[in-house]
Short mmCIF file of C-alpha atoms and ligand atoms in Angstrom, two decimals:
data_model
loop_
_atom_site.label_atom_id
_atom_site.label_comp_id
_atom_site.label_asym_id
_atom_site.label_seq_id
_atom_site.Cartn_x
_atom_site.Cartn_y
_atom_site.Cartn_z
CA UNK A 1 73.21 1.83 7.03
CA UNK A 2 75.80 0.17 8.91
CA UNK A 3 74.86 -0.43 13.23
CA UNK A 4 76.70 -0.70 16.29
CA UNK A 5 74.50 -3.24 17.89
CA UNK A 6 71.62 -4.31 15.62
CA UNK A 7 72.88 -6.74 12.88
CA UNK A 8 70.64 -7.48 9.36
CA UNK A 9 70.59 -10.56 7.86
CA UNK A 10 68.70 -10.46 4.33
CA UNK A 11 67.27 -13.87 3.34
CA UNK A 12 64.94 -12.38 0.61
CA UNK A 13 61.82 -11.90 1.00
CA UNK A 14 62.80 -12.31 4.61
CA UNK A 15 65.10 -10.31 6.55
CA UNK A 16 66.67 -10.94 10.45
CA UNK A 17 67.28 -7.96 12.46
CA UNK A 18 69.36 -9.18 15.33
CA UNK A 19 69.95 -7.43 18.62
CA UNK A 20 73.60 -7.74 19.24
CA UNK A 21 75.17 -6.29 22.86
CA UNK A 22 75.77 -9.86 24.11
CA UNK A 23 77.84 -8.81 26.78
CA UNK A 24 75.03 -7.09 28.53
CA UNK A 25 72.00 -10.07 27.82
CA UNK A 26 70.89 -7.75 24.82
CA UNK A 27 69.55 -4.13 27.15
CA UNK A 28 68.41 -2.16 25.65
CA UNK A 29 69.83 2.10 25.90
CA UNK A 30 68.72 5.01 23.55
CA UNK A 31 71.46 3.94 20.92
CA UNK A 32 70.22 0.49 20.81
CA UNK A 33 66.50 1.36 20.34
CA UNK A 34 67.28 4.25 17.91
CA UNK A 35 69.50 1.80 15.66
CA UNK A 36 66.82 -0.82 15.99
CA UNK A 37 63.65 1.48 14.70
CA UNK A 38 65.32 2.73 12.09
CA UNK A 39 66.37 -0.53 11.00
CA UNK A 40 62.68 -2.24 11.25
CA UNK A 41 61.98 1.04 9.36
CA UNK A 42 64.95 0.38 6.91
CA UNK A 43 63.33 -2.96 5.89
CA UNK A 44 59.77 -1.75 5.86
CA UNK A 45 60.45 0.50 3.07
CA UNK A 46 62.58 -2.16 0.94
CA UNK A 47 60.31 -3.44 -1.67
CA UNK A 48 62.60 -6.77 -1.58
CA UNK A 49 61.33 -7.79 2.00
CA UNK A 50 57.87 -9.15 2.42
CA UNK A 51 58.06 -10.20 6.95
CA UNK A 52 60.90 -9.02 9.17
CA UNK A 53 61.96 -10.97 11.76
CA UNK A 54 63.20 -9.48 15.30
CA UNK A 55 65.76 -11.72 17.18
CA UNK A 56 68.63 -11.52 19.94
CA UNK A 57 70.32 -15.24 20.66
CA UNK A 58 70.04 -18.34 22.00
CA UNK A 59 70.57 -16.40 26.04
CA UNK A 60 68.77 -13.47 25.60
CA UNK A 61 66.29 -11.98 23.66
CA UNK A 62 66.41 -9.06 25.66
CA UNK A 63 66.99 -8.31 29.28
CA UNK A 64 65.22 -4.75 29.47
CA UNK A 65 66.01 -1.65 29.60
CA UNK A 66 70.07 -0.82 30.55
CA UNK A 67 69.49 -0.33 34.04
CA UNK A 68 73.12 0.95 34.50
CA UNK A 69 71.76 3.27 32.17
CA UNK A 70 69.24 4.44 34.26
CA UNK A 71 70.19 4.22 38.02
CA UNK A 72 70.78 7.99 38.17
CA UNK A 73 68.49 9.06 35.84
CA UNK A 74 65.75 12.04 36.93
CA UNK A 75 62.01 11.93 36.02
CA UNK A 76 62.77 14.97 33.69
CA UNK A 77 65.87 13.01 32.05
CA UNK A 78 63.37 10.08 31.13
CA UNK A 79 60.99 12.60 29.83
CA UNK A 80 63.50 14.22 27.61
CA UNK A 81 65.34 10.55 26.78
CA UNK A 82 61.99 9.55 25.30
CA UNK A 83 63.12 6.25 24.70
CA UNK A 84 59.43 4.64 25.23
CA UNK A 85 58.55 6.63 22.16
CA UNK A 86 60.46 3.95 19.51
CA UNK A 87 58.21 1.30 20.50
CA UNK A 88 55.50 3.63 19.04
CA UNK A 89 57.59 3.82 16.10
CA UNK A 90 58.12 -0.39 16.05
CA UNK A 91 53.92 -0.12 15.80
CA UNK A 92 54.14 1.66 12.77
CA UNK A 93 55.78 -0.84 10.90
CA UNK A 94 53.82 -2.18 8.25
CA UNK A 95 54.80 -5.25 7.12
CA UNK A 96 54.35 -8.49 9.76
CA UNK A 97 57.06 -8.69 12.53
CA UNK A 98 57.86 -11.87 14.33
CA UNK A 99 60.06 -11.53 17.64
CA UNK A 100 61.99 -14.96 17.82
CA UNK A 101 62.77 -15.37 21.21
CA UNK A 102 64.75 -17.37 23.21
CA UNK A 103 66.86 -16.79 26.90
CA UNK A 104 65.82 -13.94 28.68
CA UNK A 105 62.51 -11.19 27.36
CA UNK A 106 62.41 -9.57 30.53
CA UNK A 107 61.41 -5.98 31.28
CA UNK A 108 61.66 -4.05 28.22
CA UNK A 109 62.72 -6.96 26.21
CA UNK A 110 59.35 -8.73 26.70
CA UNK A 111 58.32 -5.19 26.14
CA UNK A 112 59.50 -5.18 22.72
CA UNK A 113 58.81 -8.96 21.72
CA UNK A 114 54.86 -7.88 22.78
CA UNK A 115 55.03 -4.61 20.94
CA UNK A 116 55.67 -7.39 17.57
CA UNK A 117 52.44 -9.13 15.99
CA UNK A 118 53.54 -11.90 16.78
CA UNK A 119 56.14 -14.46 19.13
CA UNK A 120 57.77 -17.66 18.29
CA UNK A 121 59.91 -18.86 21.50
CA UNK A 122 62.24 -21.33 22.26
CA UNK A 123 61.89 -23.80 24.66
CA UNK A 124 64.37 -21.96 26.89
CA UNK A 125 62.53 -18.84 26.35
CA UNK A 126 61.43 -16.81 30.05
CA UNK A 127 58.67 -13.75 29.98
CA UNK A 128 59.06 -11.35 32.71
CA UNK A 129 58.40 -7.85 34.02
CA UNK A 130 60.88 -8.06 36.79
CA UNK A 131 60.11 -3.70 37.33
CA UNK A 132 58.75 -4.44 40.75
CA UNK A 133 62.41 -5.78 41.89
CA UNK A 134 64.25 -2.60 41.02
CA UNK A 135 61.53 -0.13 42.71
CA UNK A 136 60.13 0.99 39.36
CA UNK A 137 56.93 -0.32 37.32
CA UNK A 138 56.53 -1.88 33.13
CA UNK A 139 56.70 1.49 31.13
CA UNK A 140 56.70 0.46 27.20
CA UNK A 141 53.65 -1.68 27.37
CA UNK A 142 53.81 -4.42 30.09
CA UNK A 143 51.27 -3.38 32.30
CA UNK A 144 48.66 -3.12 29.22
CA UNK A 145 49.49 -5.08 26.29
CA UNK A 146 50.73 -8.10 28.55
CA UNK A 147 46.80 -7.75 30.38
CA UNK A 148 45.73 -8.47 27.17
CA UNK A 149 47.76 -10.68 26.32
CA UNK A 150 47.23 -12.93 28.96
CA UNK A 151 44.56 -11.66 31.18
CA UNK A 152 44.55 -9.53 34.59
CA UNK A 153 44.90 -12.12 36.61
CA UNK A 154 48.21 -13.80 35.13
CA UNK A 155 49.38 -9.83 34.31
CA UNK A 156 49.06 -8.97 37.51
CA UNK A 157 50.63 -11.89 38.96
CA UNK A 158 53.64 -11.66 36.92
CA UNK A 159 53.89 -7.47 37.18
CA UNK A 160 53.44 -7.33 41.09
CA UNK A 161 55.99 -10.49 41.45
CA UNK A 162 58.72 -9.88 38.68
CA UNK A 163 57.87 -13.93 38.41
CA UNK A 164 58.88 -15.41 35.39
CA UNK A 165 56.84 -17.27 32.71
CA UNK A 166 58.38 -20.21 30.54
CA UNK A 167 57.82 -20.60 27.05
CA UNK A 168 55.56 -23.81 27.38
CA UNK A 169 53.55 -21.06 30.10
CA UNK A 170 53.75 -18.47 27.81
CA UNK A 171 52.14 -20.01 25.07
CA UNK A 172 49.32 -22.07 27.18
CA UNK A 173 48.40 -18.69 28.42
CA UNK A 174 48.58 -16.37 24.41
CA UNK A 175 51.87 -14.75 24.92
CA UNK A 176 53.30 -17.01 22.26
CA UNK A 177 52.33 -18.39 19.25
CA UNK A 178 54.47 -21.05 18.78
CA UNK A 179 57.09 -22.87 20.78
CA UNK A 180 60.28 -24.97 19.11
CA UNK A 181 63.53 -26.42 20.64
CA UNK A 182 66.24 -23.94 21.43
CA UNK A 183 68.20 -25.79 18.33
CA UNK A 184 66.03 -25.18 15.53
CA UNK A 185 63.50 -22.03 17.29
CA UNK A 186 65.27 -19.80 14.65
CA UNK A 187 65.07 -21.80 11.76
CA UNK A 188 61.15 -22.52 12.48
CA UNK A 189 60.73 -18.62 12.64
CA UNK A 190 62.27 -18.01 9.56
CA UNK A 191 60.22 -20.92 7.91
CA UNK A 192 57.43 -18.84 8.93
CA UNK A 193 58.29 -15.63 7.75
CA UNK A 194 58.38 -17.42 4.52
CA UNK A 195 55.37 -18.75 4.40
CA UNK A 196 54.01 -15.45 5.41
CA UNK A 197 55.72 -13.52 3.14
CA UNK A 198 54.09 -16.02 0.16
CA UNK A 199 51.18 -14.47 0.44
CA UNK A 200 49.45 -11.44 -0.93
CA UNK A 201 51.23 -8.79 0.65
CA UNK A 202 48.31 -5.98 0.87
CA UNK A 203 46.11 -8.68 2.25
CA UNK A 204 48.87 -9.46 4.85
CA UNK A 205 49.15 -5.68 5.67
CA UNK A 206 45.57 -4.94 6.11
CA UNK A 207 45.74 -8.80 8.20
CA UNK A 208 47.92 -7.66 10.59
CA UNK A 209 46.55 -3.72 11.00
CA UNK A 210 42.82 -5.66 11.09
CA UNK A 211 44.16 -8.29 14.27
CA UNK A 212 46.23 -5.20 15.89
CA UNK A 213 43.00 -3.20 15.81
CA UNK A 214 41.38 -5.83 18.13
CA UNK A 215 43.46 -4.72 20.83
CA UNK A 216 42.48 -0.75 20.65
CA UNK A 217 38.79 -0.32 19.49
CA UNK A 218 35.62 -1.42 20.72
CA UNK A 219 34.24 -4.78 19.39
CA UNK A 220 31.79 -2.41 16.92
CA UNK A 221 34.52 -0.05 15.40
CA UNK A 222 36.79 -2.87 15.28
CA UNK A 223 34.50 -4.73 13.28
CA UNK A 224 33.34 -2.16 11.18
CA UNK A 225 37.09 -1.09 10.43
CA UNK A 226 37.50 -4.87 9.34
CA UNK A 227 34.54 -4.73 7.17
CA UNK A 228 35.92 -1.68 5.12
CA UNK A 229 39.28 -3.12 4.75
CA UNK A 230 37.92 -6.72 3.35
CA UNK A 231 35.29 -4.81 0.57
CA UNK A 232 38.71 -2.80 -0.29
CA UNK A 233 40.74 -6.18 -0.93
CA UNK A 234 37.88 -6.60 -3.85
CA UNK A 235 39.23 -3.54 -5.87
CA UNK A 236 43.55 -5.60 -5.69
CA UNK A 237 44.57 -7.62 -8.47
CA UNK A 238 45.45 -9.91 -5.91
CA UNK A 239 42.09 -10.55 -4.34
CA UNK A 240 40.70 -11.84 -7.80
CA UNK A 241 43.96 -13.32 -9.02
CA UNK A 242 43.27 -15.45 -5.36
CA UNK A 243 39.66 -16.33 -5.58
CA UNK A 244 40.24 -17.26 -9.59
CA UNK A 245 43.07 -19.33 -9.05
CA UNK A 246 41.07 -21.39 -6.42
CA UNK A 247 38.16 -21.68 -8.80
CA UNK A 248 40.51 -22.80 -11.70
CA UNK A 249 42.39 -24.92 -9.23
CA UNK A 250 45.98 -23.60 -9.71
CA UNK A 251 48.39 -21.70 -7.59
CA UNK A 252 47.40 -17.94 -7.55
CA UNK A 253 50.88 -15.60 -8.47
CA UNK A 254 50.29 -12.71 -6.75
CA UNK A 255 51.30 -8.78 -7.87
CA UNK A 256 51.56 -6.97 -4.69
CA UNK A 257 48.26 -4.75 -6.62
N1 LIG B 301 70.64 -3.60 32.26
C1 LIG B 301 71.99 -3.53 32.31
N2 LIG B 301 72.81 -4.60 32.42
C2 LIG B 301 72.22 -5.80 32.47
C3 LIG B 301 70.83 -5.98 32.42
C4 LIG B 301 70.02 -4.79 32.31
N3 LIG B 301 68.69 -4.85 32.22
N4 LIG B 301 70.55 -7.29 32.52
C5 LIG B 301 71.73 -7.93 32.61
N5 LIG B 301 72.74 -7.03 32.58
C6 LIG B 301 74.18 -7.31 32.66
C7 LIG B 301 74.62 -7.75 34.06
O1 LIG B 301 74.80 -6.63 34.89
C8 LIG B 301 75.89 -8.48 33.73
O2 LIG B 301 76.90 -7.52 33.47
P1 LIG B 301 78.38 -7.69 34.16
O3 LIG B 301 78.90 -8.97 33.53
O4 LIG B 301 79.10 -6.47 33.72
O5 LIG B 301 78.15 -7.83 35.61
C9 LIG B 301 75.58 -9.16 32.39
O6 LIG B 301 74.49 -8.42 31.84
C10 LIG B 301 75.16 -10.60 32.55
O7 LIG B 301 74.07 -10.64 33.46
P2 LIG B 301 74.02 -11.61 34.74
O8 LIG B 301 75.40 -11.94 35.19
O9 LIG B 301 73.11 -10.98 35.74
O10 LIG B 301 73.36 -12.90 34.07
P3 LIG B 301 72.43 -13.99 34.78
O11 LIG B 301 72.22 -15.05 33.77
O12 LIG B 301 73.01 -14.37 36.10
O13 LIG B 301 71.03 -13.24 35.09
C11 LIG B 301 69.11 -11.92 34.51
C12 LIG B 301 70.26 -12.82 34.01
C13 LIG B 301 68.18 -12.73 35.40
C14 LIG B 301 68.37 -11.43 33.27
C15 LIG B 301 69.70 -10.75 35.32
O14 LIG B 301 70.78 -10.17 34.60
C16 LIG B 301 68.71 -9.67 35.59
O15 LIG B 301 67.91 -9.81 36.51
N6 LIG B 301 68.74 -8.55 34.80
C17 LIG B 301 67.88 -7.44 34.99
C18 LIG B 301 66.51 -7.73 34.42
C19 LIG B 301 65.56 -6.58 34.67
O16 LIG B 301 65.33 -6.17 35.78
N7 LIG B 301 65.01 -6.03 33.56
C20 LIG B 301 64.10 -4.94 33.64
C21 LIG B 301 64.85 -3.65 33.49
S1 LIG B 301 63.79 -2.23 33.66
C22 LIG B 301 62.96 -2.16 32.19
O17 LIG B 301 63.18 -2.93 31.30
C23 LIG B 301 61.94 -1.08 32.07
C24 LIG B 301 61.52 -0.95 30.62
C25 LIG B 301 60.85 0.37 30.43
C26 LIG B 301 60.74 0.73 28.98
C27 LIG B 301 62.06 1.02 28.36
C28 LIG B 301 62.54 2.40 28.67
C29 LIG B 301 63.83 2.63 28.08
#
């Protein structure tokens, strides 16, 4: 499906989905956020495409919602735009997606880059929820999954303030997983969407639904949820083709079964 403003890059098993309305640091309106979910969704169901990769470019990953888009909206007009509803779309995606940011994540584009399982940055990379500065609050996420993210006390600091957090910050406090110059920050994320997508792929989807679950059960469910999914791993191909391989000391090759 051809897009206005999301652009797909397909580096098999790896594909790029790109954010592209340059012009206007990457916000993000209804159009943008409907192309983009069904885009991620696109990919999800293409048997081709083992990790997805979310990116804008070297200025901005994202720099929230379109606020020109907003200014004269009404409470009911939000209600009816919806818009907050795609990032619980985004969630449903089941392979791993990696935001690779750099620039500007602020508002709802740190919104979206947290609503991903995981962030690479670039050195040049900035984290904000800059709400508080237009009169409004976070709304897709930032006052919760940024808490846990990075604590209250750093949360709070940043959603009360509208400060900004750099990618070195970012990472020292587990917004970000990994941090490379602004150069080569895309290169290194697709390197590891590789390497993810190398590996058993219904071990990397029950991976990343087991980690996500962290963040919305108690410790006892969660644990119990990752119990049933690891016994279930026993009953893939892949689970014995993995522990065999080690035992006969050879590279496992791995059926997606
Ligand atoms: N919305 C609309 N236009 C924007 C936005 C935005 N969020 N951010 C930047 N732009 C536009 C600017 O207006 C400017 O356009 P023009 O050239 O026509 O004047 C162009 O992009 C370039 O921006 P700047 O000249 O301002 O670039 P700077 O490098 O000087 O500054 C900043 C970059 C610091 C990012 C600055 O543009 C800024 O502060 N932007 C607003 C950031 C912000 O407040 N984001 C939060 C928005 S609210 C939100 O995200 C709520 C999310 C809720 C969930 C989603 C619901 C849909």
């Amino acid at each position: 499906m051809a897009y206005e403003f999301i652009l797909i890059h397909r580096e098999e098993p790896i594909a790029v989905a790109q954010i592209n309305r340059p012009q206007l640091l990457n916000a993000l309106n209804s159009q943008v956020m409907a192309e983009l979910t069904s885009a991620l969704e696109e990919l999800d169901n293409d048997d081709a495409i083992r990790c997805i990769l979310l990116t804008g470019n070297a200025r901005a990953f994202g720099a929230g919602a379109d606020i020109k888009d907003m200014a004269d909206a009404t409470a009911v007009e939000m209600v009816q735009r919806n818009w907050i509803a795609y990032w619980d779309r985004i969630k449903k995606i089941s392979k791993p997606v990696i935001a690779a940011v750099s620039g500007y994540a602020f508002g709802g584009g740190c919104e979206l880059a947290m609503a991903c399982d995981l962030i690479v940055a670039s050195e040049s990379a900035q984290f904000a929820q800059p709400e508080i500065n237009i009169g409004v609050i976070p709304g897709a996420g930032g006052t919760q999954r940024l808490t846990r993210a990075i604590g209250k006390a750093k949360a709070m600091d940043m959603v009360l303030t509208g400060r900004a957090l750099t990618a070195h910050e970012a990472e020292a406090h587990g917004l970000v997983a990994r941090v490379f110059p602004t150069e080569v920050y895309l290169e290194e994320a697709k390197r590891l969407a590789h390497e993810i997508a190398t590996k058993a792929p219904v071990a990397v989807r029950f991976a990343k639904e087991a980690v996500n679950k962290a963040y919305e059960t108690p410790l006892a469910d969660g644990l119990d949820f990752e119990r049933k999914l690891f016994y279930f791993l026993f009953a893939t191909q892949d689970g014995h083709e993995g522990m065999k391989a080690f035992v006969e000391k050879r590279k496992p090759v791995w059926q997606g079964k």
